Short mmCIF file of C-alpha atoms in Angstrom, two decimals:
data_model
loop_
_atom_site.label_atom_id
_atom_site.label_comp_id
_atom_site.label_asym_id
_atom_site.label_seq_id
_atom_site.Cartn_x
_atom_site.Cartn_y
_atom_site.Cartn_z
CA MET A 55 106.23 78.67 169.57
CA ARG A 56 108.12 75.35 169.38
CA SER A 57 106.19 72.22 170.44
CA THR A 58 107.60 70.06 173.23
CA THR A 59 106.12 66.91 171.68
CA THR A 60 108.42 64.56 169.78
CA GLY A 61 108.16 63.96 166.05
CA THR A 62 106.34 60.68 166.47
CA ALA A 63 103.85 62.10 168.96
CA ARG A 64 103.05 65.08 166.87
CA LEU A 65 100.25 64.00 164.38
CA THR A 66 98.02 66.05 162.25
CA THR A 67 94.26 65.87 162.50
CA LEU A 68 94.07 63.78 159.25
CA HIS A 69 96.50 61.27 160.62
CA LYS A 70 94.49 61.01 163.78
CA ILE A 71 91.29 60.23 161.95
CA SER A 72 93.01 57.54 159.88
CA ALA A 73 94.42 55.89 162.94
CA ALA A 74 91.05 55.81 164.61
CA GLY A 75 89.58 54.07 161.59
CA LEU A 76 92.22 51.42 161.65
CA THR A 77 91.62 50.79 165.32
CA ALA A 78 87.88 50.34 164.80
CA ALA A 79 88.45 47.93 161.94
CA ALA A 80 90.77 45.86 164.03
CA GLY A 81 88.22 45.66 166.80
CA ALA A 82 85.51 44.48 164.46
CA ALA A 83 87.74 41.76 163.12
CA ALA A 84 88.49 40.53 166.55
CA LEU A 85 84.84 40.39 167.40
CA ALA A 86 84.11 38.32 164.28
CA PHE A 87 86.69 35.72 165.26
CA ALA A 88 85.20 35.64 168.75
CA VAL A 89 81.88 34.25 167.55
CA THR A 90 80.94 30.87 168.91
CA PRO A 91 82.05 27.98 166.72
CA GLY A 92 79.21 26.62 164.61
CA GLN A 93 77.51 29.92 164.56
CA ALA A 94 77.91 31.23 161.09
CA ALA A 95 78.49 34.81 160.66
CA GLU A 96 75.75 36.47 158.85
CA THR A 97 76.78 37.98 155.53
CA PRO A 98 74.91 41.10 154.66
CA SER A 99 72.99 40.69 151.40
CA ILE A 100 73.74 43.12 148.57
CA ALA A 101 71.26 43.64 145.78
CA VAL A 102 73.04 42.97 142.41
CA LYS A 103 71.57 44.33 139.27
CA PRO A 104 71.60 41.68 136.51
CA VAL A 105 73.81 42.43 133.54
CA ALA A 106 72.65 42.14 129.96
CA TRP A 107 75.51 39.88 128.85
CA THR A 108 77.67 37.39 130.54
CA THR A 109 81.34 37.10 129.83
CA THR A 110 80.62 33.91 127.92
CA ASP A 111 78.02 35.65 125.85
CA LEU A 112 80.40 38.48 125.18
CA GLY A 113 83.06 36.06 124.10
CA ALA A 114 80.60 34.26 121.76
CA HIS A 115 79.45 37.57 120.30
CA ASP A 116 82.99 38.65 119.63
CA HIS A 117 83.66 35.31 117.91
CA VAL A 118 80.57 35.61 115.70
CA GLY A 119 81.43 39.17 114.80
CA THR A 120 84.95 38.16 113.88
CA GLN A 121 83.72 35.31 111.65
CA SER A 122 81.20 37.63 109.95
CA ASP A 123 83.83 40.28 109.36
CA LYS A 124 86.20 37.69 107.95
CA ALA A 125 83.49 36.36 105.62
CA ALA A 126 82.62 39.89 104.44
CA ALA A 127 86.27 40.71 103.88
CA LYS A 128 86.79 37.47 101.96
CA ALA A 129 83.70 38.12 99.82
CA LYS A 130 84.94 41.65 99.09
CA ALA A 131 88.40 40.36 98.20
CA ASP A 132 86.91 37.65 95.98
CA ALA A 133 84.73 40.22 94.21
CA ALA A 134 87.74 42.49 93.67
CA ALA A 135 89.79 39.57 92.31
CA ALA A 136 86.92 38.55 90.02
CA LYS A 137 86.66 42.13 88.73
CA VAL A 138 90.40 42.27 88.09
CA LYS A 139 90.21 38.95 86.26
CA ALA A 140 87.20 40.10 84.21
CA ASP A 141 88.91 43.40 83.36
CA ALA A 142 92.06 41.55 82.29
CA ALA A 143 90.02 39.18 80.10
CA ALA A 144 88.15 42.09 78.52
CA LYS A 145 91.41 43.94 77.86
CA ALA A 146 93.00 40.82 76.34
CA LYS A 147 89.97 40.36 74.09
CA ALA A 148 90.05 44.01 73.00
CA ASP A 149 93.81 43.81 72.35
CA LYS A 150 93.35 40.67 70.25
CA ALA A 151 90.52 42.26 68.26
CA ARG A 152 92.67 45.35 67.64
CA ALA A 153 95.65 43.21 66.60
CA ASP A 154 93.46 41.18 64.23
CA GLN A 155 92.09 44.36 62.70
CA GLN A 156 95.58 45.81 62.22
CA ALA A 157 96.78 42.55 60.68
CA ALA A 158 93.81 42.56 58.30
CA SER A 159 94.51 46.18 57.39
CA ARG A 160 98.17 45.40 56.66
CA SER A 161 97.13 42.41 54.61
CA GLU A 162 94.74 44.51 52.57
CA ALA A 163 97.35 47.24 52.15
CA ARG A 164 99.87 44.72 50.84
CA THR A 165 97.50 43.10 48.40
CA PRO A 166 99.02 43.83 44.98
CA VAL A 167 96.83 45.85 42.72
CA LYS A 168 96.53 44.42 39.29
CA PRO A 169 97.53 47.03 36.74
CA ALA A 170 94.94 47.99 34.21
CA PRO A 171 95.52 46.36 30.87
CA ALA A 172 97.68 48.58 28.76
CA LYS A 173 95.89 50.19 25.89
CA PRO A 174 97.42 49.43 22.55
CA ALA A 175 99.59 52.29 21.48
CA ALA A 176 98.25 54.33 18.64
CA PRO A 177 100.27 53.84 15.51
CA ALA A 178 102.82 56.55 15.18
CA ALA A 179 102.18 58.99 12.42
CA PRO A 180 104.61 58.45 9.61
CA VAL A 181 107.43 60.93 9.65
CA LYS A 182 107.42 62.91 6.49
CA LYS A 183 110.78 62.80 4.85
CA ALA A 184 112.35 66.15 4.25
CA TYR A 185 113.70 67.02 0.81
CA ALA A 186 115.72 69.98 -0.34
CA ASP A 187 113.83 72.54 -2.43
CA ASN A 188 116.13 72.22 -5.41
CA LEU A 189 116.66 69.90 -8.37
CA ASP A 190 118.44 67.28 -6.25
CA GLY A 191 115.59 67.25 -3.71
CA TRP A 192 112.85 67.19 -6.40
CA ILE A 193 114.43 64.17 -8.14
CA LYS A 194 114.89 62.27 -4.87
CA GLU A 195 111.30 62.91 -3.75
CA SER A 196 109.97 61.83 -7.13
CA LEU A 197 112.08 58.64 -7.03
CA ASP A 198 110.57 57.67 -3.64
CA ILE A 199 107.04 58.12 -5.05
CA LEU A 200 107.91 56.18 -8.23
CA LYS A 201 109.37 53.37 -6.12
CA SER A 202 106.18 53.11 -4.04
CA LYS A 203 104.19 52.78 -7.30
CA ASN A 204 106.65 50.28 -8.87
CA ILE A 205 107.50 52.71 -11.70
CA PRO A 206 111.12 52.25 -12.89
CA ALA A 207 113.54 55.21 -13.04
CA THR A 208 117.00 56.23 -11.86
CA TYR A 209 118.49 59.46 -10.58
CA GLU A 210 120.96 59.70 -13.49
CA GLY A 211 118.30 59.04 -16.15
CA ILE A 212 115.95 61.71 -14.73
CA LYS A 213 118.63 64.37 -14.27
CA ARG A 214 120.06 63.86 -17.74
CA ASN A 215 116.67 64.38 -19.44
CA VAL A 216 115.75 67.31 -17.17
CA MET A 217 118.93 69.16 -18.09
CA ARG A 218 118.28 68.60 -21.80
CA GLU A 219 114.59 69.63 -21.72
CA SER A 220 114.60 72.62 -19.28
CA THR A 221 118.12 73.06 -17.84
CA GLY A 222 116.47 72.57 -14.41
CA ASN A 223 113.93 75.42 -14.68
CA PRO A 224 110.52 74.24 -13.29
CA ARG A 225 108.74 77.23 -14.97
CA ALA A 226 110.13 76.49 -18.47
CA ILE A 227 107.59 76.48 -21.34
CA ASN A 228 107.94 75.78 -25.09
CA ASP A 229 105.88 78.22 -27.07
CA TRP A 230 107.29 77.63 -30.57
CA ASP A 231 107.05 73.88 -31.42
CA ILE A 232 104.13 71.99 -32.96
CA ASN A 233 102.53 71.46 -29.57
CA ALA A 234 102.59 75.18 -28.91
CA ALA A 235 101.14 75.73 -32.38
CA ASN A 236 98.34 73.36 -31.43
CA GLY A 237 97.68 75.27 -28.20
CA VAL A 238 99.16 72.71 -25.84
CA PRO A 239 102.72 73.87 -25.15
CA SER A 240 105.19 71.66 -23.29
CA LYS A 241 105.72 72.74 -19.63
CA GLY A 242 108.00 72.21 -16.65
CA LEU A 243 111.21 70.33 -15.94
CA LEU A 244 110.58 67.49 -18.43
CA GLN A 245 108.46 69.53 -20.89
CA ILE A 246 105.21 67.54 -20.71
CA ILE A 247 101.98 68.76 -22.37
CA ASP A 248 98.77 69.09 -20.33
CA PRO A 249 96.86 66.11 -21.86
CA THR A 250 99.81 63.76 -21.23
CA PHE A 251 100.33 65.16 -17.71
CA LYS A 252 96.69 64.54 -16.82
CA ALA A 253 96.67 61.05 -18.35
CA TYR A 254 99.83 59.93 -16.49
CA HIS A 255 99.38 61.92 -13.28
CA VAL A 256 100.51 59.90 -10.21
CA GLU A 257 98.27 59.93 -7.17
CA GLY A 258 99.69 61.83 -4.22
CA THR A 259 101.30 64.58 -6.30
CA SER A 260 100.04 68.00 -7.30
CA TRP A 261 97.79 68.55 -10.33
CA ASP A 262 99.86 71.56 -11.29
CA PRO A 263 102.12 70.68 -14.28
CA TYR A 264 104.63 73.33 -13.14
CA ASP A 265 105.06 71.57 -9.76
CA PRO A 266 108.57 70.02 -10.10
CA VAL A 267 107.84 66.72 -8.30
CA ALA A 268 104.49 66.22 -10.04
CA ASN A 269 106.06 67.04 -13.42
CA ILE A 270 108.97 64.57 -12.99
CA THR A 271 106.70 61.79 -11.68
CA ALA A 272 104.09 62.05 -14.45
CA SER A 273 106.80 62.25 -17.13
CA CYS A 274 108.59 59.14 -15.74
CA ASN A 275 105.27 57.28 -15.65
CA TYR A 276 104.67 58.16 -19.32
CA ALA A 277 108.26 57.19 -20.31
CA ALA A 278 107.97 53.84 -18.49
CA ASP A 279 104.75 53.13 -20.38
CA LYS A 280 106.16 54.10 -23.79
CA TYR A 281 109.91 53.31 -23.49
CA GLY A 282 110.24 51.04 -20.47
CA SER A 283 111.97 53.73 -18.32
CA MET A 284 113.09 57.35 -18.42
CA ASP A 285 116.61 55.89 -18.60
CA ASN A 286 115.83 54.83 -22.17
CA VAL A 287 114.91 58.37 -23.32
CA ASN A 288 117.75 60.28 -24.94
CA SER A 289 115.87 62.86 -27.00
CA ALA A 290 112.46 64.43 -27.40
CA TYR A 291 109.84 61.96 -26.43
#
């Protein structure tokens, strides 16, 4: 059913209650201004519970806390910086010690080592001269021995007498002359008897009268003693 009341006249219950409140408040205000001048309006007392801190105290507390925090932060930063500095100093010291040790090691490694004194070389063994095992070699070997003993002789003088006495046969023996008759036959290349061979034997040669080198050397020693040299012998001697 449509209401005949206009929009402004039509209010809800909530709106009505609010309007009534406003009206009552306005009346109270008017009554307060109607009080006789000089008569102070009584203000109702309200019990206020005291607070623990005032705004000033709170401000001071905040300031103190800020200063304390700043001091703690600064101390922590200083401690951290000191630790960094100490660590850097310790590392620098360790690096220097390591570098010094490496330098010392390189110095020791480069120190020249004195070579041990060389031992005197042992004298080389004399090389034995090789000679042919024939008349040419026998004469040459005998000449070297004679030269070392200062006994004179020549190649030509030795060979000439050898060819006359034995024709170059080291095992030749005379079993028909007076020496053979006496039991001491002439032997070897230069037909020397045993007593003469032993008397004129040259040290370093064989004691066998049939040995060609020993026979030539003893015979040349005998000829040098009796005739001055084998070169001076041209017949039986």
